[in-house]
Short mmCIF file of C-alpha atoms and ligand atoms in Angstrom, two decimals:
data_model
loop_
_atom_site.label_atom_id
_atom_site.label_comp_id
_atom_site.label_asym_id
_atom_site.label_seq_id
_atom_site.Cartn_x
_atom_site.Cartn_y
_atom_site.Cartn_z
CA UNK A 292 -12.22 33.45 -28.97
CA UNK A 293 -15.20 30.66 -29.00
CA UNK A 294 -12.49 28.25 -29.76
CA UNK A 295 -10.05 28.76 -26.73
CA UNK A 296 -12.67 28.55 -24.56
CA UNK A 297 -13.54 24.96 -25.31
CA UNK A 298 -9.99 24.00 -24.08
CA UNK A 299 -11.18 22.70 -20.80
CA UNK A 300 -8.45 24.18 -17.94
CA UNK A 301 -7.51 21.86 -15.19
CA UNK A 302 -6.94 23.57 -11.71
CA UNK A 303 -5.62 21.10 -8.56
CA UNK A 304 -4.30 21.61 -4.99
CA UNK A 305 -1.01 20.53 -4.68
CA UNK A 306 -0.58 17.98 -1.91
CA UNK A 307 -2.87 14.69 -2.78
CA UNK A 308 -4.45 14.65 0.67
CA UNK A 309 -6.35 18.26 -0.13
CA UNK A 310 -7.79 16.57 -3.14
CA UNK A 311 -10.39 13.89 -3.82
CA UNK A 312 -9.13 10.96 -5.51
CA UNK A 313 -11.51 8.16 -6.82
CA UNK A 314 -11.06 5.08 -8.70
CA UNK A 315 -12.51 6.99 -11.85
CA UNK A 316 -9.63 7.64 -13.42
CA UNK A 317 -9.34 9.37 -16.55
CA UNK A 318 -6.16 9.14 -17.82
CA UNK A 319 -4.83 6.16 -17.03
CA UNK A 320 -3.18 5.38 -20.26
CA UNK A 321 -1.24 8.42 -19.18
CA UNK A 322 -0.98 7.47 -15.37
CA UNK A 323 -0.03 3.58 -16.21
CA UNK A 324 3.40 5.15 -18.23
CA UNK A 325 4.09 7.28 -15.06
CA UNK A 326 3.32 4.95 -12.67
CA UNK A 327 5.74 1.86 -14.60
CA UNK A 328 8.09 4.76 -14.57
CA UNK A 329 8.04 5.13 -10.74
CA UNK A 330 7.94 1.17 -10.14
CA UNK A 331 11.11 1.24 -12.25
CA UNK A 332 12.62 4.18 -10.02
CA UNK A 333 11.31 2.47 -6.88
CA UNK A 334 12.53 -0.89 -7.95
CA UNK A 335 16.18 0.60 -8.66
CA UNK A 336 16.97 2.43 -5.20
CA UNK A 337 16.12 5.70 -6.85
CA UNK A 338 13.28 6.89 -4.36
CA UNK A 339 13.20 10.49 -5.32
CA UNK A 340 12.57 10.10 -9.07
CA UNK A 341 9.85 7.09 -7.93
CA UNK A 342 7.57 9.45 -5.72
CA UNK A 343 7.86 12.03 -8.33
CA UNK A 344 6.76 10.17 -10.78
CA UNK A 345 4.11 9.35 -8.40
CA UNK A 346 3.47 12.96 -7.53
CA UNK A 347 2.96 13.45 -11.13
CA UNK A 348 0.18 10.48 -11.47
CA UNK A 349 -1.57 11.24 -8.91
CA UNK A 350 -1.91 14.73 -9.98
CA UNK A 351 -3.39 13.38 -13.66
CA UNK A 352 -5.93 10.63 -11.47
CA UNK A 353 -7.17 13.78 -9.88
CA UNK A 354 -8.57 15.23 -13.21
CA UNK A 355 -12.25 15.36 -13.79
CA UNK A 356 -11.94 14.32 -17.66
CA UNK A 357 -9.11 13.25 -19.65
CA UNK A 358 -6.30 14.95 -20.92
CA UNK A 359 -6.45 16.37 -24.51
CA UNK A 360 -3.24 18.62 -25.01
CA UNK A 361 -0.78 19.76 -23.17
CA UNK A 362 -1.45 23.32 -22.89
CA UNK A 363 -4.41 22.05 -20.30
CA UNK A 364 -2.23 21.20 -17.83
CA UNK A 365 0.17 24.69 -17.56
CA UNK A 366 -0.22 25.87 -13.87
CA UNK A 367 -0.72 21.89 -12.54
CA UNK A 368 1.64 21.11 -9.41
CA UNK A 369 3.61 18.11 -9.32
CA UNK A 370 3.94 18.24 -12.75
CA UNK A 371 8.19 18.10 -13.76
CA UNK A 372 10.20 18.17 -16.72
CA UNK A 373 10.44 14.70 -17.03
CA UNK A 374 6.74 14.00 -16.55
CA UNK A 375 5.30 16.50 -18.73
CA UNK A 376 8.51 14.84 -21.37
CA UNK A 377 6.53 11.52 -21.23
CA UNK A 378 2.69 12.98 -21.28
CA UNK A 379 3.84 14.92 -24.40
CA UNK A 380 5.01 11.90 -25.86
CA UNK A 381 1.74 9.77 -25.26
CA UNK A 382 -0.35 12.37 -26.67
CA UNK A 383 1.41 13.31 -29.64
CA UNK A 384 2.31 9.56 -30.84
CA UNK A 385 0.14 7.12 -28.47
CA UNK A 386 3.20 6.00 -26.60
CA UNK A 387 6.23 6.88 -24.80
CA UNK A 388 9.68 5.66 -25.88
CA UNK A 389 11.42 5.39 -22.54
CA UNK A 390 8.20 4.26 -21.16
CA UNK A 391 7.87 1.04 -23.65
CA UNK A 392 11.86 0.30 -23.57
CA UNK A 393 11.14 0.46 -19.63
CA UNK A 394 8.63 -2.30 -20.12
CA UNK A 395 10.59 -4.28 -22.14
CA UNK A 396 13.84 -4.45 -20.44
CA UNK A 397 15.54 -7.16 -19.63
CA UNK A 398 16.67 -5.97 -16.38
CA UNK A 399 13.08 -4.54 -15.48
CA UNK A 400 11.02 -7.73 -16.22
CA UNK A 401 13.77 -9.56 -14.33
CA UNK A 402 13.09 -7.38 -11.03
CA UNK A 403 9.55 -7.33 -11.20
CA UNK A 404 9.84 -11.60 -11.45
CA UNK A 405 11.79 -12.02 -8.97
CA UNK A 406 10.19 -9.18 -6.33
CA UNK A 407 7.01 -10.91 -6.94
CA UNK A 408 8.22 -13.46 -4.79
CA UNK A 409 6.82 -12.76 -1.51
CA UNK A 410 10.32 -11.71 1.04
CA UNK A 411 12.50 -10.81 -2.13
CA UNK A 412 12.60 -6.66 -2.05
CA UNK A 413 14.86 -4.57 -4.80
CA UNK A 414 18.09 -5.29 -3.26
CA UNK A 415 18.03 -9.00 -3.28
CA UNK A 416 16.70 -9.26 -6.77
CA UNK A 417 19.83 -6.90 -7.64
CA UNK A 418 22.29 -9.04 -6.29
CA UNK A 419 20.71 -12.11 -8.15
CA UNK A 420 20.40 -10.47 -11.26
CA UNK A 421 24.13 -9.43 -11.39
CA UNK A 422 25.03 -13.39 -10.83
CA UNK A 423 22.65 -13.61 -14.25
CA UNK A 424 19.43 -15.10 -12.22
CA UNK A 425 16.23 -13.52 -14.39
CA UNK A 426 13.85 -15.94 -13.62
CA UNK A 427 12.26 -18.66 -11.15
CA UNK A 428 13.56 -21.66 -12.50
CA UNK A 429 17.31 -19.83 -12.75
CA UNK A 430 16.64 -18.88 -8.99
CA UNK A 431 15.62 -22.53 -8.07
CA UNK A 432 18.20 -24.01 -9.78
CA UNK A 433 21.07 -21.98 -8.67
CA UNK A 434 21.20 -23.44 -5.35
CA UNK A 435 21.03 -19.95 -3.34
CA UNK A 436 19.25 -20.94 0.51
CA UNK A 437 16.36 -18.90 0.51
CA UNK A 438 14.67 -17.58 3.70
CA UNK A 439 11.64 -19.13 5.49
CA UNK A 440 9.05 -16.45 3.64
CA UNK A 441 10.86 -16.70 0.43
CA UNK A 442 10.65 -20.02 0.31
CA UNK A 443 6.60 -19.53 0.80
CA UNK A 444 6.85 -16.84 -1.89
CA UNK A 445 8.56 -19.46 -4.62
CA UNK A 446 6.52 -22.21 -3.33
CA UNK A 447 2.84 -20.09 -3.15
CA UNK A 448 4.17 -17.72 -6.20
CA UNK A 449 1.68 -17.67 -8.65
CA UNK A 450 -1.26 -17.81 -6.30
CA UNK A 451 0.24 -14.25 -4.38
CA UNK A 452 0.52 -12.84 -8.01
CA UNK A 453 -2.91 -13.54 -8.97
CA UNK A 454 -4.96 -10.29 -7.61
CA UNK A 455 -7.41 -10.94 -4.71
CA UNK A 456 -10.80 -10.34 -5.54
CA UNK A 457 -13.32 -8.59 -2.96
CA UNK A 458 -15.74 -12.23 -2.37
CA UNK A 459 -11.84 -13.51 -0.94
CA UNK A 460 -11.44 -10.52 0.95
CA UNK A 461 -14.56 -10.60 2.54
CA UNK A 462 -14.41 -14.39 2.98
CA UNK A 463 -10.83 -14.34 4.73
CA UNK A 464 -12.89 -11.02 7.01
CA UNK A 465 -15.18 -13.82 8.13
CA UNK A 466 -12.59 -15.88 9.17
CA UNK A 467 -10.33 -13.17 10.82
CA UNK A 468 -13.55 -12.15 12.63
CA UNK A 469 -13.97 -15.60 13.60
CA UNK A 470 -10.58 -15.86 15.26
CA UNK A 471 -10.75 -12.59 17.05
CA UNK A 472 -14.32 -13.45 18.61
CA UNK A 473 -12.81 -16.48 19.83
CA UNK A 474 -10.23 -15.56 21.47
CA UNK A 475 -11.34 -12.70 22.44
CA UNK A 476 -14.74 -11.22 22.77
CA UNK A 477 -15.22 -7.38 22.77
CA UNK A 478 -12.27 -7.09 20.54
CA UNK A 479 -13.07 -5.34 17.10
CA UNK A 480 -11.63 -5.89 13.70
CA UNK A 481 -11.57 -3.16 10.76
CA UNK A 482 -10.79 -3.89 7.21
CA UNK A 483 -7.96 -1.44 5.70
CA UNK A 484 -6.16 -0.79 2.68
CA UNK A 485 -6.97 -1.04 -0.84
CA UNK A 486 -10.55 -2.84 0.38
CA UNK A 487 -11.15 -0.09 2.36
CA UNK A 488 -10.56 2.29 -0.33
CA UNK A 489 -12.98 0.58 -2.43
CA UNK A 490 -11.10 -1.06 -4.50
CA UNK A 491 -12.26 -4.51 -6.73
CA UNK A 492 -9.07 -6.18 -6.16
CA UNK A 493 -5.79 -6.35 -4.14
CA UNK A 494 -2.61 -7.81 -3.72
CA UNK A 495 -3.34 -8.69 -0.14
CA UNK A 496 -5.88 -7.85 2.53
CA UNK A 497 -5.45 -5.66 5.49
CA UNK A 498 -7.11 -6.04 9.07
CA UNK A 499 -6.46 -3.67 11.74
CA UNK A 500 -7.98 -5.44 15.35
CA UNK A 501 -8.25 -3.45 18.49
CA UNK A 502 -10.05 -3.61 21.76
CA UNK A 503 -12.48 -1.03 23.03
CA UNK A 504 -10.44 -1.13 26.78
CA UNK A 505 -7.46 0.04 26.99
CA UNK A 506 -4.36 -2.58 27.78
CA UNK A 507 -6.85 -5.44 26.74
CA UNK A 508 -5.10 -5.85 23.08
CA UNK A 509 -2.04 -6.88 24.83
CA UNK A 510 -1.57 -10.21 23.92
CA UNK A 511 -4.32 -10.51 21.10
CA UNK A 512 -1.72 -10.86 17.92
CA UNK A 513 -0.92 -14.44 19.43
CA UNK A 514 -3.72 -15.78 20.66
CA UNK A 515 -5.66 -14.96 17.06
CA UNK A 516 -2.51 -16.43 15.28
CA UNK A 517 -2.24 -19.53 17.18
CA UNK A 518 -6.42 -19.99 16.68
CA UNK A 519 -5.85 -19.43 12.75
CA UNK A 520 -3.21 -21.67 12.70
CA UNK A 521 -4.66 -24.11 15.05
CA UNK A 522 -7.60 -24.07 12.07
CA UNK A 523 -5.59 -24.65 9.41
CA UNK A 524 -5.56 -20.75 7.72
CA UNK A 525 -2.02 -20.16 8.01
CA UNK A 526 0.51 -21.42 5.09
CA UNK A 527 2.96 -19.15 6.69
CA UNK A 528 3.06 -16.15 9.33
CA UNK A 529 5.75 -13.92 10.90
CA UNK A 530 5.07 -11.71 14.06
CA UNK A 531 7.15 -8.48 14.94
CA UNK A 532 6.21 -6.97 18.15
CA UNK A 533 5.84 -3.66 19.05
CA UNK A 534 8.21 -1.68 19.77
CA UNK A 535 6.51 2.05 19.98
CA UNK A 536 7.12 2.09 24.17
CA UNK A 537 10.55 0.87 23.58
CA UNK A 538 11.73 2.82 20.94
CA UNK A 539 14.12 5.98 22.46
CA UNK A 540 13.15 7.84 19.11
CA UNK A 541 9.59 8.79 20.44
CA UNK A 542 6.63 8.96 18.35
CA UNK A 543 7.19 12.63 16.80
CA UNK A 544 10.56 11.59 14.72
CA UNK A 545 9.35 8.05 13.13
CA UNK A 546 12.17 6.89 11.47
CA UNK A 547 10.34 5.96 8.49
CA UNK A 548 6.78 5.35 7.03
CA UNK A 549 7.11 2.03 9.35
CA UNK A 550 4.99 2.46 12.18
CA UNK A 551 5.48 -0.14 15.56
CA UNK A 552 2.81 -1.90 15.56
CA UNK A 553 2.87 -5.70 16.73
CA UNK A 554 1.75 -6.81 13.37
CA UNK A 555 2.02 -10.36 11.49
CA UNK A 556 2.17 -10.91 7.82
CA UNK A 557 0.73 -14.07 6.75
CA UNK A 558 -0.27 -16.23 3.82
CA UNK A 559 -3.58 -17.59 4.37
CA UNK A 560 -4.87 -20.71 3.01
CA UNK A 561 -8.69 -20.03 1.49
CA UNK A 562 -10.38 -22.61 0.05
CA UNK A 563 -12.11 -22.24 -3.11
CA UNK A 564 -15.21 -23.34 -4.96
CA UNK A 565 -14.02 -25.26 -7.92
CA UNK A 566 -14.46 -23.56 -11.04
CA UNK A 567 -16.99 -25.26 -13.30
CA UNK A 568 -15.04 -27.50 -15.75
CA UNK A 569 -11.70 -26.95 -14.05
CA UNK A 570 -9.47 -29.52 -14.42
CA UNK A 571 -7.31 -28.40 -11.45
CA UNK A 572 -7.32 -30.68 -7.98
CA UNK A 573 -6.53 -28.12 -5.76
CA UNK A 574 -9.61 -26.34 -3.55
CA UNK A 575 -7.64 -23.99 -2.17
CA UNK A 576 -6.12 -20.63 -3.09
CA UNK A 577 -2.95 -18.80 -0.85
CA UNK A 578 -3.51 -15.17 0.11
CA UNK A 579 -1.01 -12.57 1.45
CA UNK A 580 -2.93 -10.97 4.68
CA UNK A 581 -1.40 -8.36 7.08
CA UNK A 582 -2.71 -8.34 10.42
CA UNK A 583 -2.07 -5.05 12.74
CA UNK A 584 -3.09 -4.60 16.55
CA UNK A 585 -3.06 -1.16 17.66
CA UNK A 586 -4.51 -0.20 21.40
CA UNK A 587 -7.65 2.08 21.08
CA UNK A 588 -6.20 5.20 22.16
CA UNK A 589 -4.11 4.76 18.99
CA UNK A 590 -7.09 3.63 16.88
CA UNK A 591 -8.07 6.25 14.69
CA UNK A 592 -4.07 7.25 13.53
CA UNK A 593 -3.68 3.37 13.08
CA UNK A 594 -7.08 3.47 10.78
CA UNK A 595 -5.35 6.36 8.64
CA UNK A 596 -2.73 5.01 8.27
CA UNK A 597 -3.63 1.68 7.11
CA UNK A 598 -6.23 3.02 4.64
CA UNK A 599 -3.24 4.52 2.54
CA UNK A 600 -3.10 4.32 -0.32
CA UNK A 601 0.79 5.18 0.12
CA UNK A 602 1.06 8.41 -2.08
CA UNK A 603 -1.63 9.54 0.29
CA UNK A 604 0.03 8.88 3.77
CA UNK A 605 3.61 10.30 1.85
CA UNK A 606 1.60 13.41 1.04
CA UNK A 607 -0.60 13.75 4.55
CA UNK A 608 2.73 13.36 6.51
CA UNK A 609 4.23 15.97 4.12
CA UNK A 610 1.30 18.38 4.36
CA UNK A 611 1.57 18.18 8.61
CA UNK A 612 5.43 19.02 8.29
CA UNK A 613 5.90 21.74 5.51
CA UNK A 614 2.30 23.26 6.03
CA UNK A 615 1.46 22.77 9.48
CA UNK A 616 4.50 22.04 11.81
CA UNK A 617 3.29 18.64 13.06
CA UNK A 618 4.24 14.76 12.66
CA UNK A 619 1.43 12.44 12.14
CA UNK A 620 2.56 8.81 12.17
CA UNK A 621 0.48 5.83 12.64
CA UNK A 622 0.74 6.46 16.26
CA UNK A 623 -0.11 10.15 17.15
CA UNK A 624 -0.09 13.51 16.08
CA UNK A 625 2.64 15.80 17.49
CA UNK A 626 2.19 19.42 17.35
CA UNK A 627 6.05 21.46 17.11
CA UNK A 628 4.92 24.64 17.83
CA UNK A 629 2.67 24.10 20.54
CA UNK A 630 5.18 21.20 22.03
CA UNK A 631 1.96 18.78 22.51
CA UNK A 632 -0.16 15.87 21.16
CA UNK A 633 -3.27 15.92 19.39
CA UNK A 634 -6.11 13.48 20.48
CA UNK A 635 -8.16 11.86 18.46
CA UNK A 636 -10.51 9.43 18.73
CA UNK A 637 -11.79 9.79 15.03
CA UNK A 638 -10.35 10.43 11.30
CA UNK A 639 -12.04 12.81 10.99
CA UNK A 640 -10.75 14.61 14.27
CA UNK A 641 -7.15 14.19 12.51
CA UNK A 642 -8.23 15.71 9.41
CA UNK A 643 -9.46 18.87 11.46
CA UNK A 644 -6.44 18.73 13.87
CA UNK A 645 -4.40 19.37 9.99
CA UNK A 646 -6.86 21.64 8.91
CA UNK A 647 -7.83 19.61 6.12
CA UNK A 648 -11.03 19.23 4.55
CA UNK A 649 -11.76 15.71 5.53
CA UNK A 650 -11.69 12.89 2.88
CA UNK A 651 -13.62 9.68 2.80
CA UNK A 652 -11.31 6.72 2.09
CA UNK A 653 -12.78 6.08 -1.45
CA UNK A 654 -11.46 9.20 -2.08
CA UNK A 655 -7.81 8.56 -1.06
CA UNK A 656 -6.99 6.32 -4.23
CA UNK A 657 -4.06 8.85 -5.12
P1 TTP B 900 -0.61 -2.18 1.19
O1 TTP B 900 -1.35 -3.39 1.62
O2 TTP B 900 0.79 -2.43 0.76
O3 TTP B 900 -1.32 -1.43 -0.02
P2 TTP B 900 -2.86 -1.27 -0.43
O4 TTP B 900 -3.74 -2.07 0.48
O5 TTP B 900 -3.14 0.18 -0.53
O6 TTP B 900 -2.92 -1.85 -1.89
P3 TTP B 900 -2.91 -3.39 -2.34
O7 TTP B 900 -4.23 -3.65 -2.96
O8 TTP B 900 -1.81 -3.49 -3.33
O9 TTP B 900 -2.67 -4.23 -1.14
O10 TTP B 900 -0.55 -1.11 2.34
C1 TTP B 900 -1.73 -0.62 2.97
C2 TTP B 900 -1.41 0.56 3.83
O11 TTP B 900 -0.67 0.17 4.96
C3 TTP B 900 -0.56 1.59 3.12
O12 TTP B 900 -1.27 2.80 3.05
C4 TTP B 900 0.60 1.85 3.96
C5 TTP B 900 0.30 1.14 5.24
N1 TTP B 900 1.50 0.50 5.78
C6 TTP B 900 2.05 0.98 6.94
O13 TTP B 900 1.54 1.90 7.55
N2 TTP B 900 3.19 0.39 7.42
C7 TTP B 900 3.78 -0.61 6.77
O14 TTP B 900 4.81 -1.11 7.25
C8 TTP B 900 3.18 -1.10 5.55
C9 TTP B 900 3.80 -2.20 4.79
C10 TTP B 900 2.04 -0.52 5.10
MN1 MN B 901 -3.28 -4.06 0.92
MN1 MN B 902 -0.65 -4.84 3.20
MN1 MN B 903 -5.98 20.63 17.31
#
């Protein structure tokens, strides 16, 4: 009677884009076990079990208060065997077995070292750790010849581990802006991301640049790289060009979450105020900084797209598929049943072309 009814029932829609997700999040003892669970998955070529664990988080960051007992969450999507398995566990005894054995295994700790270096992914770290290299001074001293970003990733490593804070963001926004006004006036530059989002702090910062005519972005990425680096910003930078006209796939069928963009990852070179009392000598921090041109007609599926955060693209890209017959990508919108593109010259115009409540990026922090 009175007392069932103070067990507060939690209802959700199943795909993470139909829900608002903000960076109140009540559970995140609960989501930080699932989420180390995924990074595990992720980090051991085990995709499937890493975006369900994912599925699973997002689900509990989506709550409106925290999590009690289990029996609130009966009739919640997303939510497996495995998953509830772990919840159950937190709740009954504070802490998850598997989760805390995760955290404390050798072979974890020695992936997430050695993928913190900037241009080391799962694979490499794999190899490494099965010739018995767990950490950076093993790495360094076993000779192996690193490429040109991983040796910026050793050399910059604990500066791209430290999280960027919003004052760097928007300082390194000044800057970007400064390089794209000089080389060319007109053209516009939009912060993405985690920034966008809302978020305090990142691992990087995210600018997408494009210019109000048509054809006029052609060329941009290297005239704004060559300023920066002309300045003195760049401690390291590596362009990939386009290749969306060149590509025989076409835009419906991207291959993967990897759009075409010409983009450039950098590491930026920010100076910094001295902290009061510091002993250190160096006035500068590095900064990992991803730089995307899109042309305008692409803008606003570019913008999306770049906002993320990733469960949220995975889930608006499965929501156009299974529910509506379409493929967004970062380029377009493609429409299977009616054989055509979608314009858009907004976000919100995509949102409406899905048939999708539209949601503010501070609310995509699935
Ligand atoms: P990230 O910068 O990796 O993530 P983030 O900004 O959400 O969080 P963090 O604070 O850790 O930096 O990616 C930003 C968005 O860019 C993400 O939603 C996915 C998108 N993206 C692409 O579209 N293509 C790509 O190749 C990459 C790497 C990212
Ligand atoms: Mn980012
Ligand atoms: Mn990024
Ligand atoms: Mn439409």
């Amino acid at each position: 009677q009175a007392a069932a009814a103070e067990v507060q029932m939690f209802s959700v829609p199943s795909y993470a884009c139909q829900r608002r997700t903000t960076l109140e999040n009540h559970n995140a003892v609960l989501t930080d076990a699932l989420s180390l669970l995924a990074e595990n998955a992720e980090l051991s070529d085990q995709e499937g079990r890493g975006v369900a664990f994912r599925r699973a988080a997002a689900v509990l960051k989506a709550l409106p208060g925290p999590v009690t007992g289990l029996t609130q969450l009966r009739g919640l999507p997303c939510l497996g065997e495995h998953s509830l398995r772990v919840i159950k566990d937190i709740l009954e005894n504070g802490a998850s077995d598997e989760v805390e054995s995760t955290r404390q295994s050798e072979h974890f700790k020695a992936l997430k070292v050695l993928t913190g270096i900037f241009g080391v992914g799962p694979k490499t770290a794999e190899r490494w750790i099965r010739e018995g290299i767990h950490s950076l001074i093993q790495l360094r001293e076993s000779g192996h010849t690193l490429n040109r970003a991983q040796q910026a990733g050793l050399l910059h490593y604990d500066d791209l581990n430290r999280p960027v804070t919003r004052a760097e963001a928007d300082a390194i926004t000044e800057v970007v802006v400064r390089a794209v006004v000089a080389v060319a006036p007109g053209a516009e530059v939009t912060l993405t991301g985690g920034f966008r989002r809302g978020k305090l702090t990142g691992h990087d910062v995210d600018f997408l640049i494009t210019h109000p005519e048509e054809g006029r972005e052609e060329g941009l990425m290297s005239k704004v790289v060559s300023w920066l680096r002309s300045q003195g910003f760049l401690l390291y930078e590596k362009t990939t060009r386009n290749s969306y006209l060149e590509s025989t796939e076409g835009p419906a069928r991207p291959a993967s979450n990897m759009d075409r963009f010409e983009r450039c990852l950098t590491i930026f070179k920010l100076d910094e105020d001295q902290r009061p009392g510091s002993e250190e000598t160096k006035l500068w921090r590095a900064v990992r900084v991803d730089l995307v041109v899109s042309p305008i007609s692409q803008f606003a599926f570019a913008l999306l797209g770049w906002t993320g955060s990733k469960l949220f693209e995975r889930e608006l890209r499965r929501w156009a598929g299974h529910e509506k017959a379409m493929s967004l990508s970062s380029h377009a919108l493609y429409d299977n049943n009616q054989s055509r593109y979608h314009r858009a010259t907004s976000e919100e115009e995509i949102f409406a072309h899905l048939g999708l409540e539209f949601v503010p990026p501070s609310e995509r922090n699935a």
